[in-house]
Coordinates of C-alpha atoms in Angstrom, one line a residue:
X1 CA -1.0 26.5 11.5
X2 CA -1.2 28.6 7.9
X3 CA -1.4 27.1 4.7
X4 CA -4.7 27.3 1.9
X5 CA -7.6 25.6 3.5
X6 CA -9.2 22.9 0.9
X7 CA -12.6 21.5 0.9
X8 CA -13.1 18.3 -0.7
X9 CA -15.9 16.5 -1.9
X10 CA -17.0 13.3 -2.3
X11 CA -20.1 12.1 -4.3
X12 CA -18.8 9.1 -6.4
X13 CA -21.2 6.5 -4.5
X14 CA -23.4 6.0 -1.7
X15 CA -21.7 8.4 0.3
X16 CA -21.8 12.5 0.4
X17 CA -18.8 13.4 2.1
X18 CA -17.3 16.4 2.4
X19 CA -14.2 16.9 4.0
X20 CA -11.7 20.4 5.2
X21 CA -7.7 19.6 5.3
X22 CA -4.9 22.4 5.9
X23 CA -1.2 21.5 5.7
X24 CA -2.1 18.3 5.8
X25 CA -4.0 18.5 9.0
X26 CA -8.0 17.1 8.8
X27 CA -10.0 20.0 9.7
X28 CA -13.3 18.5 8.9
X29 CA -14.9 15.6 8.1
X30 CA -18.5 14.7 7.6
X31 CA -20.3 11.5 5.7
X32 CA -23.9 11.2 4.9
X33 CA -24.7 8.2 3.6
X34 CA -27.5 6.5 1.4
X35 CA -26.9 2.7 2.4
X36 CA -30.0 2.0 3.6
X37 CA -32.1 3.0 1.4
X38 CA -29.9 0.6 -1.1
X39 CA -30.1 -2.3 1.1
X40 CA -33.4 -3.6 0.5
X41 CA -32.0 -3.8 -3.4
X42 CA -28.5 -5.7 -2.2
X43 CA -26.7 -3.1 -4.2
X44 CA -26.5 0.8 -4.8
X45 CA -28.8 2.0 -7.7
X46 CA -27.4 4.9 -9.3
X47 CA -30.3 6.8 -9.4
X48 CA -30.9 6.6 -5.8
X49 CA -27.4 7.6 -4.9
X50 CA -27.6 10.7 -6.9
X51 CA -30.9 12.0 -5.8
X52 CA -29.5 11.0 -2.1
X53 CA -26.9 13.7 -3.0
X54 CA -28.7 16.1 -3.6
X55 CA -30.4 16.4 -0.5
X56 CA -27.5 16.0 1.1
X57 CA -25.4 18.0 -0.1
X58 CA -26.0 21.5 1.2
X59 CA -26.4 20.0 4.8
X60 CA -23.6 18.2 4.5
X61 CA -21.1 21.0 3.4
X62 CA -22.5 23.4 6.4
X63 CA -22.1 21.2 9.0
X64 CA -18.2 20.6 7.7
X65 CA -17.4 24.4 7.6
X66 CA -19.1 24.2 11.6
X67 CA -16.8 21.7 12.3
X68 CA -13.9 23.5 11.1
X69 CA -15.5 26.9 12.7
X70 CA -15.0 28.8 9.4
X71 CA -17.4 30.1 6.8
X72 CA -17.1 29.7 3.0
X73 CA -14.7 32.8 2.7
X74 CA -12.4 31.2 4.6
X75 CA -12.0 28.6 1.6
X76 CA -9.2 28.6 -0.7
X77 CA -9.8 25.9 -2.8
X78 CA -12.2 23.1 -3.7
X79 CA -11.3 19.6 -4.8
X80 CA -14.1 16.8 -5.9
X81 CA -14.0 13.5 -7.3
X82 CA -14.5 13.7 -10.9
X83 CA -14.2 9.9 -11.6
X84 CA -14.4 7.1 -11.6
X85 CA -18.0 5.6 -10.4
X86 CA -21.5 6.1 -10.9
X87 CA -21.6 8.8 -13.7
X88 CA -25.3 11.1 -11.9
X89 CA -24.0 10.5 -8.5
X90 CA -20.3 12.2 -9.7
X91 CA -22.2 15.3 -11.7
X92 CA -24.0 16.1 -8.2
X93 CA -21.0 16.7 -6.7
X94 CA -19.0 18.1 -9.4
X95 CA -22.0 20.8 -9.7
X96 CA -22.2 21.2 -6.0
X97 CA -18.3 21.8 -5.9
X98 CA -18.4 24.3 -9.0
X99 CA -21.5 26.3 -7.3
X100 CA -18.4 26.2 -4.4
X101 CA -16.2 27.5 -5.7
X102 CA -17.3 30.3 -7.5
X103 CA -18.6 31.5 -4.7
X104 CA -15.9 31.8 -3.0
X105 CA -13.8 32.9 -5.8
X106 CA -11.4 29.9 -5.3
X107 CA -9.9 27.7 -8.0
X108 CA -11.5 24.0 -8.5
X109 CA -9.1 20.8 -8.2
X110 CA -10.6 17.8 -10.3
X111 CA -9.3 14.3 -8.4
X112 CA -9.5 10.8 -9.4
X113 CA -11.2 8.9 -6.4
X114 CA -8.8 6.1 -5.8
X115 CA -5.6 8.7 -5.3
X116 CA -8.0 10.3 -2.4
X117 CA -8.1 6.7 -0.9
X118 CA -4.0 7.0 -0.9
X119 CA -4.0 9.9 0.4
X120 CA -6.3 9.0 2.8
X121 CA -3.5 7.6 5.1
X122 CA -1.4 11.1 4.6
X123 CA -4.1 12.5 7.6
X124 CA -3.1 9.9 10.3
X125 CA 0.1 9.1 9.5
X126 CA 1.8 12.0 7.4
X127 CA 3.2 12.4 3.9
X128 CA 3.7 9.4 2.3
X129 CA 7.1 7.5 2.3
X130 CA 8.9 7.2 -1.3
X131 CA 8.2 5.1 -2.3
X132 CA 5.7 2.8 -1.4
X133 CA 3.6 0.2 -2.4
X134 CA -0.4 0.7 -1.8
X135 CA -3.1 -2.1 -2.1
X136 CA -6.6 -0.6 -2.9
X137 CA -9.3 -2.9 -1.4
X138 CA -12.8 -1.9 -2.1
X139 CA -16.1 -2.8 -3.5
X140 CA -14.9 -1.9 -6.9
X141 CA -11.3 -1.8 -7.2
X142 CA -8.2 -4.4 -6.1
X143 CA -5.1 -2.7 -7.4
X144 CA -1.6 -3.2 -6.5
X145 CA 0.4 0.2 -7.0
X146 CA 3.9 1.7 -6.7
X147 CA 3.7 5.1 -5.7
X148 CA 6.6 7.8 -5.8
X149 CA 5.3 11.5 -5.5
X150 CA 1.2 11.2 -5.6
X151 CA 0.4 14.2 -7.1
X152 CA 3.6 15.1 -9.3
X153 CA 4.4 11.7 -10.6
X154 CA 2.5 8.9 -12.5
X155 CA 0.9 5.8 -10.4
X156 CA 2.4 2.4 -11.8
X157 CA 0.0 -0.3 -11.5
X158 CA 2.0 -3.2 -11.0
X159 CA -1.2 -5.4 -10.4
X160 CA -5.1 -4.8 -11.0
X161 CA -8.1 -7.2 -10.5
X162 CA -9.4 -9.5 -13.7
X163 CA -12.8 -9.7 -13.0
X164 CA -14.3 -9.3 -9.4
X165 CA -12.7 -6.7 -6.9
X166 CA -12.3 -8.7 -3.3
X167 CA -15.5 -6.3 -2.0
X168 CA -17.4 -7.5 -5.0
X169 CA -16.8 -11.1 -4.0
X170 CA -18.0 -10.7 -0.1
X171 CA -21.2 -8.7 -1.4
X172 CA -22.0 -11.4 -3.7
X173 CA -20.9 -14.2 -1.2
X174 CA -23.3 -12.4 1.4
X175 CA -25.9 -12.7 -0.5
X176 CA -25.7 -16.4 -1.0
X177 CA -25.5 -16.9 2.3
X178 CA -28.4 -14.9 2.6
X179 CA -26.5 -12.3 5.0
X180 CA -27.3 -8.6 4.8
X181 CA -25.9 -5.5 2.3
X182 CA -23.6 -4.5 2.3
X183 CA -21.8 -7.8 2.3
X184 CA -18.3 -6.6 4.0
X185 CA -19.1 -5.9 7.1
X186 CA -21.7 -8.9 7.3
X187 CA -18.8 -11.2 6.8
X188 CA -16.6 -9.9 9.0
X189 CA -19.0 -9.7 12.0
X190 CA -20.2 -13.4 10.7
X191 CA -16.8 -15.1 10.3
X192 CA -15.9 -14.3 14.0
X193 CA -18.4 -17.3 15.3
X194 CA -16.8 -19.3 12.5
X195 CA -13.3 -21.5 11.7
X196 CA -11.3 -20.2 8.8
X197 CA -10.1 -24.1 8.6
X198 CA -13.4 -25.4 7.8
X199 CA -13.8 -25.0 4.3
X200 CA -10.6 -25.1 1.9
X201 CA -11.5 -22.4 -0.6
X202 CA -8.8 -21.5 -3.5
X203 CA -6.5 -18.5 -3.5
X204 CA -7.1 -17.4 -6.6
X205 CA -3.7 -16.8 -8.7
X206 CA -1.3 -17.7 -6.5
X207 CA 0.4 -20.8 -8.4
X208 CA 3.4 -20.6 -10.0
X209 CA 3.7 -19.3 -13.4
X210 CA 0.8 -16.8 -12.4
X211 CA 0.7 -13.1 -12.8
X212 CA 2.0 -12.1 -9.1
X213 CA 0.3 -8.9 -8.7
X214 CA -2.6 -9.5 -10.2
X215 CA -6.1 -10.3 -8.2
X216 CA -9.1 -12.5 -9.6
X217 CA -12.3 -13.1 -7.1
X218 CA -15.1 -14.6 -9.5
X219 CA -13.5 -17.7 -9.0
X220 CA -13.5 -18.1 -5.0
X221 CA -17.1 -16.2 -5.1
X222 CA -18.1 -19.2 -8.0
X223 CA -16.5 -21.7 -5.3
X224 CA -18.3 -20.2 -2.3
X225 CA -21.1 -21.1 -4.3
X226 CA -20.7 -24.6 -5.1
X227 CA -20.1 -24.9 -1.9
X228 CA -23.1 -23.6 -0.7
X229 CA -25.6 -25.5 -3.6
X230 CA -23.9 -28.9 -2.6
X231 CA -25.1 -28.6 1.3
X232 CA -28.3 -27.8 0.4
X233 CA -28.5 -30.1 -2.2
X234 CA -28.0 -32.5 0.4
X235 CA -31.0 -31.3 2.6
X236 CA -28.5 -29.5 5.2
X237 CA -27.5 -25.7 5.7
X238 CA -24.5 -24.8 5.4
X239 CA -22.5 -23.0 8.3
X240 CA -22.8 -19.3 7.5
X241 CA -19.9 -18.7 10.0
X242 CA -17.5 -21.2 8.7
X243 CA -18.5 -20.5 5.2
X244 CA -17.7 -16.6 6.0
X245 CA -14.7 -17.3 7.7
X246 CA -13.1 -19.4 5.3
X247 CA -13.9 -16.9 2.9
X248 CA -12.7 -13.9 4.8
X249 CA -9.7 -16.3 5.1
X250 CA -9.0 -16.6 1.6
X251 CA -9.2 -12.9 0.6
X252 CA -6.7 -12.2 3.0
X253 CA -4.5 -14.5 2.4
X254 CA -4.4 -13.4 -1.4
X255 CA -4.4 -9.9 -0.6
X256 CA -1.5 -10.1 1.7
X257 CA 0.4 -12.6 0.0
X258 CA 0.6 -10.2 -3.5
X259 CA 0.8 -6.9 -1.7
X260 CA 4.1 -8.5 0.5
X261 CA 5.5 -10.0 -2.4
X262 CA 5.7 -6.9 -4.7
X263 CA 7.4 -5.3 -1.5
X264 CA 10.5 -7.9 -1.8
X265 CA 10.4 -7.2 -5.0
X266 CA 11.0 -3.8 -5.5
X267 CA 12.5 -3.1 -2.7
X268 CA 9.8 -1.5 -0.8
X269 CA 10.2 -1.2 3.2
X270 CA 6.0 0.4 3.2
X271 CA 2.9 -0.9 2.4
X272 CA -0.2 0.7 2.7
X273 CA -3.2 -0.5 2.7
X274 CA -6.3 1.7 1.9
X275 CA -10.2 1.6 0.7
X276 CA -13.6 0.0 2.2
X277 CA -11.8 -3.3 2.7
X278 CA -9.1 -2.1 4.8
X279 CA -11.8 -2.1 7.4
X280 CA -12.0 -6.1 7.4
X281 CA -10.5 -7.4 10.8
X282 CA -8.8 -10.2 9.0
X283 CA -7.0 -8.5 6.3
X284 CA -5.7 -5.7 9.2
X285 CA -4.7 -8.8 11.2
X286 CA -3.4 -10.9 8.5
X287 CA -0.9 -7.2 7.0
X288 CA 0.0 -6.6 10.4
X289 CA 1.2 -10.1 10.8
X290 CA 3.0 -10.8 7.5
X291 CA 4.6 -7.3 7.5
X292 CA 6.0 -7.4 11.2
X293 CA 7.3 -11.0 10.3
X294 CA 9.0 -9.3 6.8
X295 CA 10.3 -6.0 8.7
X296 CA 7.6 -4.3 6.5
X297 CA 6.0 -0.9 8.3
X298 CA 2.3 -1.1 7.5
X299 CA 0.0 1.7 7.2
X300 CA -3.6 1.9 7.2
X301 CA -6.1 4.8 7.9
X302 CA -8.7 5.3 10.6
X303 CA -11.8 2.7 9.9
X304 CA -13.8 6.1 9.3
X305 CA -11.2 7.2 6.6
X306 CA -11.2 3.3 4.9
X307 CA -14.6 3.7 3.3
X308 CA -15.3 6.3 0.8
X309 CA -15.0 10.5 2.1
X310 CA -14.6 13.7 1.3
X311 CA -11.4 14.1 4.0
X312 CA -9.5 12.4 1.4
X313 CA -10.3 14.2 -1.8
X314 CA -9.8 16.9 0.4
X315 CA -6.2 15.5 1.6
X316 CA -5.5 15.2 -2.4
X317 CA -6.7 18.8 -3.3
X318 CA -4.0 19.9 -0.4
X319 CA -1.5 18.2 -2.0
X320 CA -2.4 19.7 -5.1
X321 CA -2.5 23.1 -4.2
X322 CA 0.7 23.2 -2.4
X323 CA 2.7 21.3 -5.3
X324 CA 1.9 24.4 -7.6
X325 CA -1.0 22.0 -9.4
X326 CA -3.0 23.8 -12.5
X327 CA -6.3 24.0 -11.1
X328 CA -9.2 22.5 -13.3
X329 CA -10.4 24.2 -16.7
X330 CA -13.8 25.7 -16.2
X331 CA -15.6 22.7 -18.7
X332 CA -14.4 20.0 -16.2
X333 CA -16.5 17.3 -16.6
X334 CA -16.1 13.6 -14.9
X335 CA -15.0 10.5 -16.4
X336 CA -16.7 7.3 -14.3
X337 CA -14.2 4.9 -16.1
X338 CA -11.1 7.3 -15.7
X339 CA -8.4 5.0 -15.4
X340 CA -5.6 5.5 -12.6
X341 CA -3.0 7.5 -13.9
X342 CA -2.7 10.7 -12.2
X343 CA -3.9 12.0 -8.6
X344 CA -5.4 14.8 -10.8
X345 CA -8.4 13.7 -12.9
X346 CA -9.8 16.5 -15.1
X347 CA -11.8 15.4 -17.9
X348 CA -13.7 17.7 -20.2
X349 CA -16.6 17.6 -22.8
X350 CA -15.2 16.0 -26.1
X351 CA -15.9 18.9 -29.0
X352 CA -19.7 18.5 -30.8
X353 CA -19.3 17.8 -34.4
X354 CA -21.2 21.1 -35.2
X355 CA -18.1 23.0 -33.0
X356 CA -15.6 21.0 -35.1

């Protein structure tokens, strides 16, 4: 198959992914991560993850142009993740990927990391039906989107989260239950000794007169909580695997209940669902359920495309380049608060007041 080659490259976390698409077809994709040297803090310190980038980053991008069987002058393009997240951890890659691209000659594609987590889903399932609604599930984020064209049109968030994102809620949940980092995964692999039934934790927005589409978690992570302190309180432990379950319970419920809904209303016969939490069983099961019972298709990537990667950034600079996309100015810079407008993210240096 012809078509530019893109690498993409991830950096805006714990992960160093780097990633090689074609036409829409994953070439490459290859993920070191830095988890474990964060666990023993329950959380990723940003001066960890950076210096983890570094030394990744060379090794990283080699063994992606292996898997591919290509060298560097086979490139013909670079995309990276210019926001948002963890300001160091983002200016290793964006260095990394400008070094890239130089030396190939190749123009640089600046992308905003949650449009790689929609385009995510373009590698196993193909271009994306228009349009379509996307819930973004991760550690940071909850959004609720209406997407048309990803790269060519703007992103309407129809629903975003108040306070804590549902990943934010199981880490913190995890850690009151005194269950490993990161919390996610611990819950999941808890809650399946456990019955959702057991406790009757809130769902979180859902009442009438309440904003449909929009996601709040502080609250159900502050009832977890209470629920916790009163057993012990009372000399007992609590069940970790009910307490998990019912939890897991409740995030899914809200999740699917909003995301559903905003299909009816707009008329929407897709839903996708995409980032880290799109890995928990229970949500997976819960979308699949609600959306067969609706006539809804339901999309969601790969479990190693769900959690953060360069094969998506990559998927996004493929997009890019083959809608006719301006590539980045050379003074790209990255924005870790860069709101979610565009696919294309590409920041640059505000003027010094001496250059004013």
């Amino acid at each position: 198959m012809g078509g530019p080659v893109v690498l993409g490259i991830e950096s805006s976390c714990d992960e160093t992914g780097v990633g090689i698409v074609r036409n829409g077809e994953l070439l490459a994709h290859v993920v070191a991560s830095s988890m474990d040297e964060h666990a023993r803090f329950g959380g990723v310190v940003p001066e960890i993850a950076a210096r983890a980038h570094l030394h990744s980053f060379n090794p990283v991008v080699r063994q992606a142009l292996d898997q591919a069987g290509m060298g560097l002058g086979r490139i013909d393009a670079v995309a990276v993740t210019t926001g948002p997240s963890l300001s160091g951890a983002l200016q290793v890659g964006l260095a990394g990927a400008k070094s890239l691209a130089y030396a190939a000659g190749v123009p640089l594609y600046g992308v905003h990391h949650l449009a790689g987590h929609v385009a995510a889903d373009t590698l196993e399932h193909g271009p994306l039906p228009t349009p379509c609604v996307v819930l973004i599930v991760s550690g940071g984020h909850t959004s609720l989107l209406l997407v048309r064209d990803l790269v060519r049109e703007p992103i309407v968030h129809l629903g975003d989260t108040l306070d804590d994102a549902a990943g934010e809620c199981f880490d913190k949940v995890a850690r009151i239950l005194g269950l490993p980092y990161p919390g996610g995964p611990a819950i999941d692999r808890a809650a399946r000794q456990g019955d959702p039934r057991a406790v009757v934790f809130p769902r979180p927005l859902t009442r009438p007169g309440d904003d449909p589409y929009a996601f709040s978690f502080s609250g159900l992570k502050t009832a977890a909580a209470r629920w916790v302190e009163g057993h012990r309180l009372r000399g007992e432990e609590p069940s970790v695997a009910d307490g998990a379950a019912a939890l897991q319970e409740a995030v899914a419920d809200v999740l699917t209940r909003k995301a559903l809904g905003a299909c009816e209303a707009y008329g929407v016969r897709t839903l996708i669902v995409v980032g880290g939490v799109a890995a928990n069983s229970r949500v997976r099961a819960l979308a699949e359920e609600r959306c067969a019972k609706n006539g809804i298709e339901l999309r969601v990537p790969p479990m190693t495309l769900c959690t953060d990667n360069g094969a998506m950034i990559a998927a996004v600079g493929d997009l890019l380049v083959r809608s006719g996309a301006e590539p980045a100015p050379l003074n790209v810079s990255v924005d870790p608060s860069a709101p979610l407008e565009y696919a294309s993210l590409t920041p640059v240096p505000a003027p010094s007041p001496q250059a004013a």
